[in-house]
XYZ file of C-alpha atoms in Angstrom:
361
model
C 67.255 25.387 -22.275
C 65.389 28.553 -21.789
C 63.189 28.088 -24.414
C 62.319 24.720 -22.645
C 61.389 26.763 -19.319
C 59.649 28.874 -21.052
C 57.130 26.208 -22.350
C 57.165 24.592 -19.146
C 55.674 27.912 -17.402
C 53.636 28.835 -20.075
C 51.906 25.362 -19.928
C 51.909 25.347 -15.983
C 50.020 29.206 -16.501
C 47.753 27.500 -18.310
C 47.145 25.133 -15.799
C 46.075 27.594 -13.133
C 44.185 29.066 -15.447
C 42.339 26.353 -16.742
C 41.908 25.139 -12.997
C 40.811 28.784 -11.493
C 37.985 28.576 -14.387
C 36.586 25.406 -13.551
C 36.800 26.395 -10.211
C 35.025 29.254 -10.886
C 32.274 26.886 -13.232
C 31.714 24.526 -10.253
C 31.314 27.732 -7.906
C 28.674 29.185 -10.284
C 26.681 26.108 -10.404
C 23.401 26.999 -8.060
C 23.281 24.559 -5.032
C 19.924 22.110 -4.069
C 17.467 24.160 -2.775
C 15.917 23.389 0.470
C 12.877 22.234 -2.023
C 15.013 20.087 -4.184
C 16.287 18.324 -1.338
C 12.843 17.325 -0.278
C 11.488 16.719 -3.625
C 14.613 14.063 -3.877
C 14.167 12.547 -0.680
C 10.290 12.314 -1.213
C 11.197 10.422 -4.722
C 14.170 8.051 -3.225
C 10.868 7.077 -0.647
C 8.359 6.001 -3.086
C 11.001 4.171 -5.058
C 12.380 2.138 -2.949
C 8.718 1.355 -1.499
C 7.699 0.072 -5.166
C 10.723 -1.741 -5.527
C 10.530 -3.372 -2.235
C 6.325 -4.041 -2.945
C 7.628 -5.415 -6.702
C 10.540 -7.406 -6.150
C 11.640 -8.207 -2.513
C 9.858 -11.215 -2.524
C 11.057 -12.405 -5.865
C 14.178 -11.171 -5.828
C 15.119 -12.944 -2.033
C 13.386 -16.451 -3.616
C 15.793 -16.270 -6.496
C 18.683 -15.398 -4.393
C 17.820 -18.552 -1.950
C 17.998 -20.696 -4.678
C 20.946 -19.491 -6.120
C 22.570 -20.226 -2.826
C 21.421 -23.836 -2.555
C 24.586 -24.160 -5.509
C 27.325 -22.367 -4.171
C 29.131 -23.126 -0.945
C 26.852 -20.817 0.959
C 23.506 -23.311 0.823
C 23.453 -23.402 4.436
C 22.311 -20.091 4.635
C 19.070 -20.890 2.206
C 18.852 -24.250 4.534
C 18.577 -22.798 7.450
C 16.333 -20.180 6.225
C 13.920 -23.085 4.478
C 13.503 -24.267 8.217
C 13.239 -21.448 9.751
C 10.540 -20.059 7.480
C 8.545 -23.773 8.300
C 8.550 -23.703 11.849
C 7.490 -20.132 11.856
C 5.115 -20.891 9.273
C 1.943 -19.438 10.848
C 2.622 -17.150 12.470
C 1.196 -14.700 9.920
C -1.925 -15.593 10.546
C -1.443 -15.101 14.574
C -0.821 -11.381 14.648
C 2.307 -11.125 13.221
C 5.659 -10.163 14.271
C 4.588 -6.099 14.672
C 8.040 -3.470 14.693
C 6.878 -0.455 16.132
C 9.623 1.403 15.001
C 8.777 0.667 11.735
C 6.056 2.241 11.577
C 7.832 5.193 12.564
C 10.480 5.889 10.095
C 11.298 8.982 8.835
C 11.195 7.573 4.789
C 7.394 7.445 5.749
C 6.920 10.561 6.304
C 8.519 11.657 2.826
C 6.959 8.923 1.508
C 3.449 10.605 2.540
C 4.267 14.342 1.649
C 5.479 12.788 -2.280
C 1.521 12.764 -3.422
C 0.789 14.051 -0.071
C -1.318 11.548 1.726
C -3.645 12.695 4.450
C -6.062 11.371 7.060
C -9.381 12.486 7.951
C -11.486 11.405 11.195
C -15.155 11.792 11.166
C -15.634 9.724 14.094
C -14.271 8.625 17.539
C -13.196 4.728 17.879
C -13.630 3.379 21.518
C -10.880 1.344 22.366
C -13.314 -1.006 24.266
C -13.932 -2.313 20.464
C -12.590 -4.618 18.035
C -13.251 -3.023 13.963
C -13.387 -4.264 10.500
C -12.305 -1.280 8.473
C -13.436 -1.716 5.021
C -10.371 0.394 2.888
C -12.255 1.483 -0.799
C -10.545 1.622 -3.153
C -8.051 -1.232 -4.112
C -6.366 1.161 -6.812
C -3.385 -0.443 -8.070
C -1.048 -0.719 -4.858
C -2.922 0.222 -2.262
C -0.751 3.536 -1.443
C -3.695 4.986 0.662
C -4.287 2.119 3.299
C -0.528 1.705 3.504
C 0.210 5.197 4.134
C -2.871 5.653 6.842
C -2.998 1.912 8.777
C 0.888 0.740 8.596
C 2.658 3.602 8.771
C 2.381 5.962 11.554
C 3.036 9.336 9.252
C -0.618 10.359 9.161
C -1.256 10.503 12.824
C -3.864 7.502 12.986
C -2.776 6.689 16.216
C -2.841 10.191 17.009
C -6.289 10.452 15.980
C -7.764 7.103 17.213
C -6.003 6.615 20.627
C -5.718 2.680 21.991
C -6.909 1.745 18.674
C -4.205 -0.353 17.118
C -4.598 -0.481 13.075
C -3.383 -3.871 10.848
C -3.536 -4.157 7.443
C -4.532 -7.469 5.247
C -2.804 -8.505 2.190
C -2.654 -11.971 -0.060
C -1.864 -14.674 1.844
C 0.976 -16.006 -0.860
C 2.690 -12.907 -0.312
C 4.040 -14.525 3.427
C 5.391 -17.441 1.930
C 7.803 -15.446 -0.252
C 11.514 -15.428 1.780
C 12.386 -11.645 3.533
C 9.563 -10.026 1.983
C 6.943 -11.619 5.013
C 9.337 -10.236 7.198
C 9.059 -6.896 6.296
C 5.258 -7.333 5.944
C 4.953 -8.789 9.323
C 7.174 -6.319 10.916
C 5.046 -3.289 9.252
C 1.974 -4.737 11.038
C 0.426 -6.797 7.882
C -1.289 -9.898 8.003
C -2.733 -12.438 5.313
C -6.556 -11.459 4.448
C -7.967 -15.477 5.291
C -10.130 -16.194 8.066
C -7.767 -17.361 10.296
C -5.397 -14.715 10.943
C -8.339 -11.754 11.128
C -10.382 -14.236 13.970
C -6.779 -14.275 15.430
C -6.758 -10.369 15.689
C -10.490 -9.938 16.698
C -10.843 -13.007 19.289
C -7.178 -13.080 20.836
C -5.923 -10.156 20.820
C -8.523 -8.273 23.384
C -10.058 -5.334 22.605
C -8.478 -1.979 20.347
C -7.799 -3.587 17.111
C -8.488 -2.184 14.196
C -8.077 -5.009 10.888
C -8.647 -2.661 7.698
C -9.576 -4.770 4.339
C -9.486 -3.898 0.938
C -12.890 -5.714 0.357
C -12.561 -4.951 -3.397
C -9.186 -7.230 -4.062
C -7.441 -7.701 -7.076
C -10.834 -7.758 -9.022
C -10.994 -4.060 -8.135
C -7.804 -3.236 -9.100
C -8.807 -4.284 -12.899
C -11.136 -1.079 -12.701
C -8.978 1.244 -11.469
C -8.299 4.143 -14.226
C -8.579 8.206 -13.264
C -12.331 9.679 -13.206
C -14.341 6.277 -12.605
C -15.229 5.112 -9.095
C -16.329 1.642 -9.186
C -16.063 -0.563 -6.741
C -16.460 -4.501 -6.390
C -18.645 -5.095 -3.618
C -21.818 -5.930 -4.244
C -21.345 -9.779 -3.218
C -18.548 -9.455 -1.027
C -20.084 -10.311 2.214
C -17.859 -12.586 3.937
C -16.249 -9.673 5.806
C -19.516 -8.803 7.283
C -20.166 -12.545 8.387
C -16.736 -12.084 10.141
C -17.853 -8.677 11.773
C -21.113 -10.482 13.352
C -19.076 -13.886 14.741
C -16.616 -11.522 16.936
C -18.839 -8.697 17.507
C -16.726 -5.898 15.380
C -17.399 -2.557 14.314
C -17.979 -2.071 10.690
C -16.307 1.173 9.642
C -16.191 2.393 6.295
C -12.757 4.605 5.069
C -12.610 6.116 1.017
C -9.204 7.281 -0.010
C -10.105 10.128 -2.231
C -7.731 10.224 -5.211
C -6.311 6.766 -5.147
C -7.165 5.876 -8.566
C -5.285 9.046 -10.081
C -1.511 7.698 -9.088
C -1.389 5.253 -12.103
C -2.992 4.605 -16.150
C -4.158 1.719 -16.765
C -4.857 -0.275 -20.085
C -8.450 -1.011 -19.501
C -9.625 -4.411 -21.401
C -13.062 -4.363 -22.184
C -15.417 -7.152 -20.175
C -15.786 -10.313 -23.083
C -12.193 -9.211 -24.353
C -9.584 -12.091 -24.890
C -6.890 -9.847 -22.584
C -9.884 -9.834 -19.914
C -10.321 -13.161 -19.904
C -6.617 -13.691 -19.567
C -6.444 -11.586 -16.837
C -9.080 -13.199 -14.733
C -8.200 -16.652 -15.163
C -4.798 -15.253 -13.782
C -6.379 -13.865 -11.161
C -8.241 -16.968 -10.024
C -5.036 -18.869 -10.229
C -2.456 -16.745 -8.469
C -4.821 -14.525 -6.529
C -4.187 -10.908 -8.239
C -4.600 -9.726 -11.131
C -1.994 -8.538 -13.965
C -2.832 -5.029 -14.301
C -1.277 -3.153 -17.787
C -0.426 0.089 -15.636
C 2.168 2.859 -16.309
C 3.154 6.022 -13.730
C 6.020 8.473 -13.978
C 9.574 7.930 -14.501
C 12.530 8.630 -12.364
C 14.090 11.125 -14.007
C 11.068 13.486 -14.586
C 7.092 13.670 -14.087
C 6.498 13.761 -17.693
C 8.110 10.399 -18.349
C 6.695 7.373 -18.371
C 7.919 4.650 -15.989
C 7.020 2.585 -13.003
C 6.488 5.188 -10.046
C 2.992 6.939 -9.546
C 2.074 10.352 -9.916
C 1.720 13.028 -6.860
C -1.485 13.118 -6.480
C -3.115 14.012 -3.413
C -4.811 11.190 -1.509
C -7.231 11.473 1.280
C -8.793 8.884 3.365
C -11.728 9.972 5.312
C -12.716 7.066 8.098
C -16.171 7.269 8.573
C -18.881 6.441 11.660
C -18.523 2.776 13.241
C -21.669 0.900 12.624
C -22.212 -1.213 15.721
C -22.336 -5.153 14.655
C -23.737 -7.481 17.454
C -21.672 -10.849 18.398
C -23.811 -13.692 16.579
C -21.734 -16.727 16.382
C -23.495 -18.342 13.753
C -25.570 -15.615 11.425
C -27.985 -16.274 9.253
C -27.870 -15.072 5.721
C -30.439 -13.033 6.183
C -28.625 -11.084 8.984
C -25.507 -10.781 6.922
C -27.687 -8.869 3.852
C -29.195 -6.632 6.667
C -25.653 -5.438 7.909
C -23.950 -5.825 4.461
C -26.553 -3.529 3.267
C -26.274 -0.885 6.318
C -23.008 -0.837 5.631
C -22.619 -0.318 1.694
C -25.531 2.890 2.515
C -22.862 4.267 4.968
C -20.091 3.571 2.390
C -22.500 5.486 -0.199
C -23.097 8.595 2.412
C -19.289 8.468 3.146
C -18.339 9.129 -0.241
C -21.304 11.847 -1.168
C -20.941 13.816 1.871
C -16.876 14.351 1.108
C -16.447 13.866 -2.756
C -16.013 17.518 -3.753
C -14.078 18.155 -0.943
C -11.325 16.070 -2.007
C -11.195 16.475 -6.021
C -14.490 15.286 -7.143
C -17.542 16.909 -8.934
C -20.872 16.763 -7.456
C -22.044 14.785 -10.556
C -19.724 11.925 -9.451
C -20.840 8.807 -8.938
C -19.978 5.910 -6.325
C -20.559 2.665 -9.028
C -20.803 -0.730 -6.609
C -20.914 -4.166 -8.490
């Protein structure tokens, strides 16, 4: 019997012990710095901004459908008609959050790369602008950042002005994900829904366009700065029916968050690639970033890199309800020189060489 207790408190010792040391382990384990913290928080942002950008939209169709076979198809039935009789509203300003815009993930979504805004120029709100947004990059983190989310100050910096931001049409017929677009401030890049914004909206509305699409985006690598504007015109015609300030804006750095698989032009994989395009409306870009786990991995999120997007000097437009072609090459062409002076005057202030080039197709 005593050789039983014996054991008993020798193993129960042992215990303590064994439990004081991990104790003591745990204890010795340094805690999140202030830094990490941020870092972390600044990562969790991005991600769930790509993952919401990548798969929202799909993710919400599949789930709909899925529905339609269980017991809970109401729910995709009453979605399917809600989605129809709200069907354009897109394309009539929207159903704007301003809270949104104001969430705190934003702003650790902007310091991540960081992202900053620079203003050159005052914007009257007795105006309506076209802002033309260079370049497309891959997604667009730039003209996100600056004109939906309110983390860079733009309404700081442009006061009455109130900044929207186009995007594919097809991406507001995809269930949940048009809500969040529309709630963010977004609106589909047709005709329609930027006359809407310009004509019926009054005045102190600022509609920025990544003229160079999906086309663009097929281009994008680090070190080469071409854009696809060169017969992209019908933004001007737009400017000169409502009377709208053109106003050129280069986010410095954009093409860095991402490497692309470039396909030669006459390649097989080009050809693929545009005939994609013309079908769906963007293009499949080959692209890799950083992984989650560290920045030397390889995954799906981009690189911190700095961005900067300088806004540049309104060019006045005059209202011409039905401009000749001639007239839309005189104002296109003002506008790619101020584009060209935008980028020359500020490229080695934000990471470039004065050897750089602009490139404009």
């Amino acid at each position: 019997m005593k050789t039983i207790i014996a054991a008993c408190s020798q193993n129960l010792s042992g215990s303590r012990a064994s439990v004081q040391t991990a104790l003591r382990t745990l204890l010795a384990v340094p805690w999140p710095s202030q830094r990490d913290i941020r870092s972390g928080l600044q990562l969790l942002a991005v991600l769930q901004w790509v993952l919401s950008f990548l798969l929202l939209g799909t993710v919400s169709l599949l789930v709909l459908i899925y529905l339609l076979f269980t017991s809970l198809w109401p729910i995709s039935v009453l979605y399917l008609a809600w989605i129809i009789l709200d069907w354009d509203t897109p394309e009539k300003g929207g159903r704007r959050l301003p809270s949104l815009r104001h969430w705190t993930v934003w702003k650790h979504f902007r310091d991540y790369f960081p992202v900053k805004l620079v203003k050159t120029h005052d914007l009257s709100p007795s105006h309506n602008y076209i802002i033309g947004s260079h370049p497309h990059g891959i997604l667009c983190v730039g003209a996100f950042c600056n004109f939906i989310t309110a983390s860079t100050g733009f309404q700081e910096m442009f006061p009455g002005i109130q900044s929207f931001l186009t995007t594919l049409a097809g991406n507001f017929r995809l269930p949940l994900f048009r809500e969040y677009l529309m709630s963010g401030g977004l609106c589909p890049v047709t005709r329609r829904a930027i006359g809407y914004l310009l004509s019926q909206k009054g005045t102190g509305n600022a509609v920025a366009i990544v003229i160079g699409g999906a086309a663009e985006s097929l281009s994008c690598r680090p070190g080469v700065t071409t854009l696809i504007l060169r017969n992209r015109k019908g933004f001007v015609r737009m400017a000169l029916q409502h009377g709208a300030f053109l106003v050129p804006s280069f986010s410095f750095g954009e093409n860095d968050l991402f490497r692309q698989v470039v396909f030669e032009e006459g390649s097989w994989m080009r050809s693929i690639q545009r005939r994609f395009q013309k079908m769906m409306g963007f293009a499949p870009c080959v692209f890799y970033g950083r992984g989650l786990t560290s920045g030397s991995s390889r995954g799906f999120l981009p690189y911190a890199r700095p961005i900067t997007t300088v806004v540049g000097e309104p060019l006045a437009v005059p209202k011409v309800g039905n401009p000749s072609r001639e007239m839309v090459d005189r104002y296109h062409e003002m506008y790619i020189r101020a584009l060209l002076k935008l980028f020359n005057e500020n490229k080695t202030k934000y990471g470039l060489s004065e050897t750089d080039e602009l490139h404009i197709l």
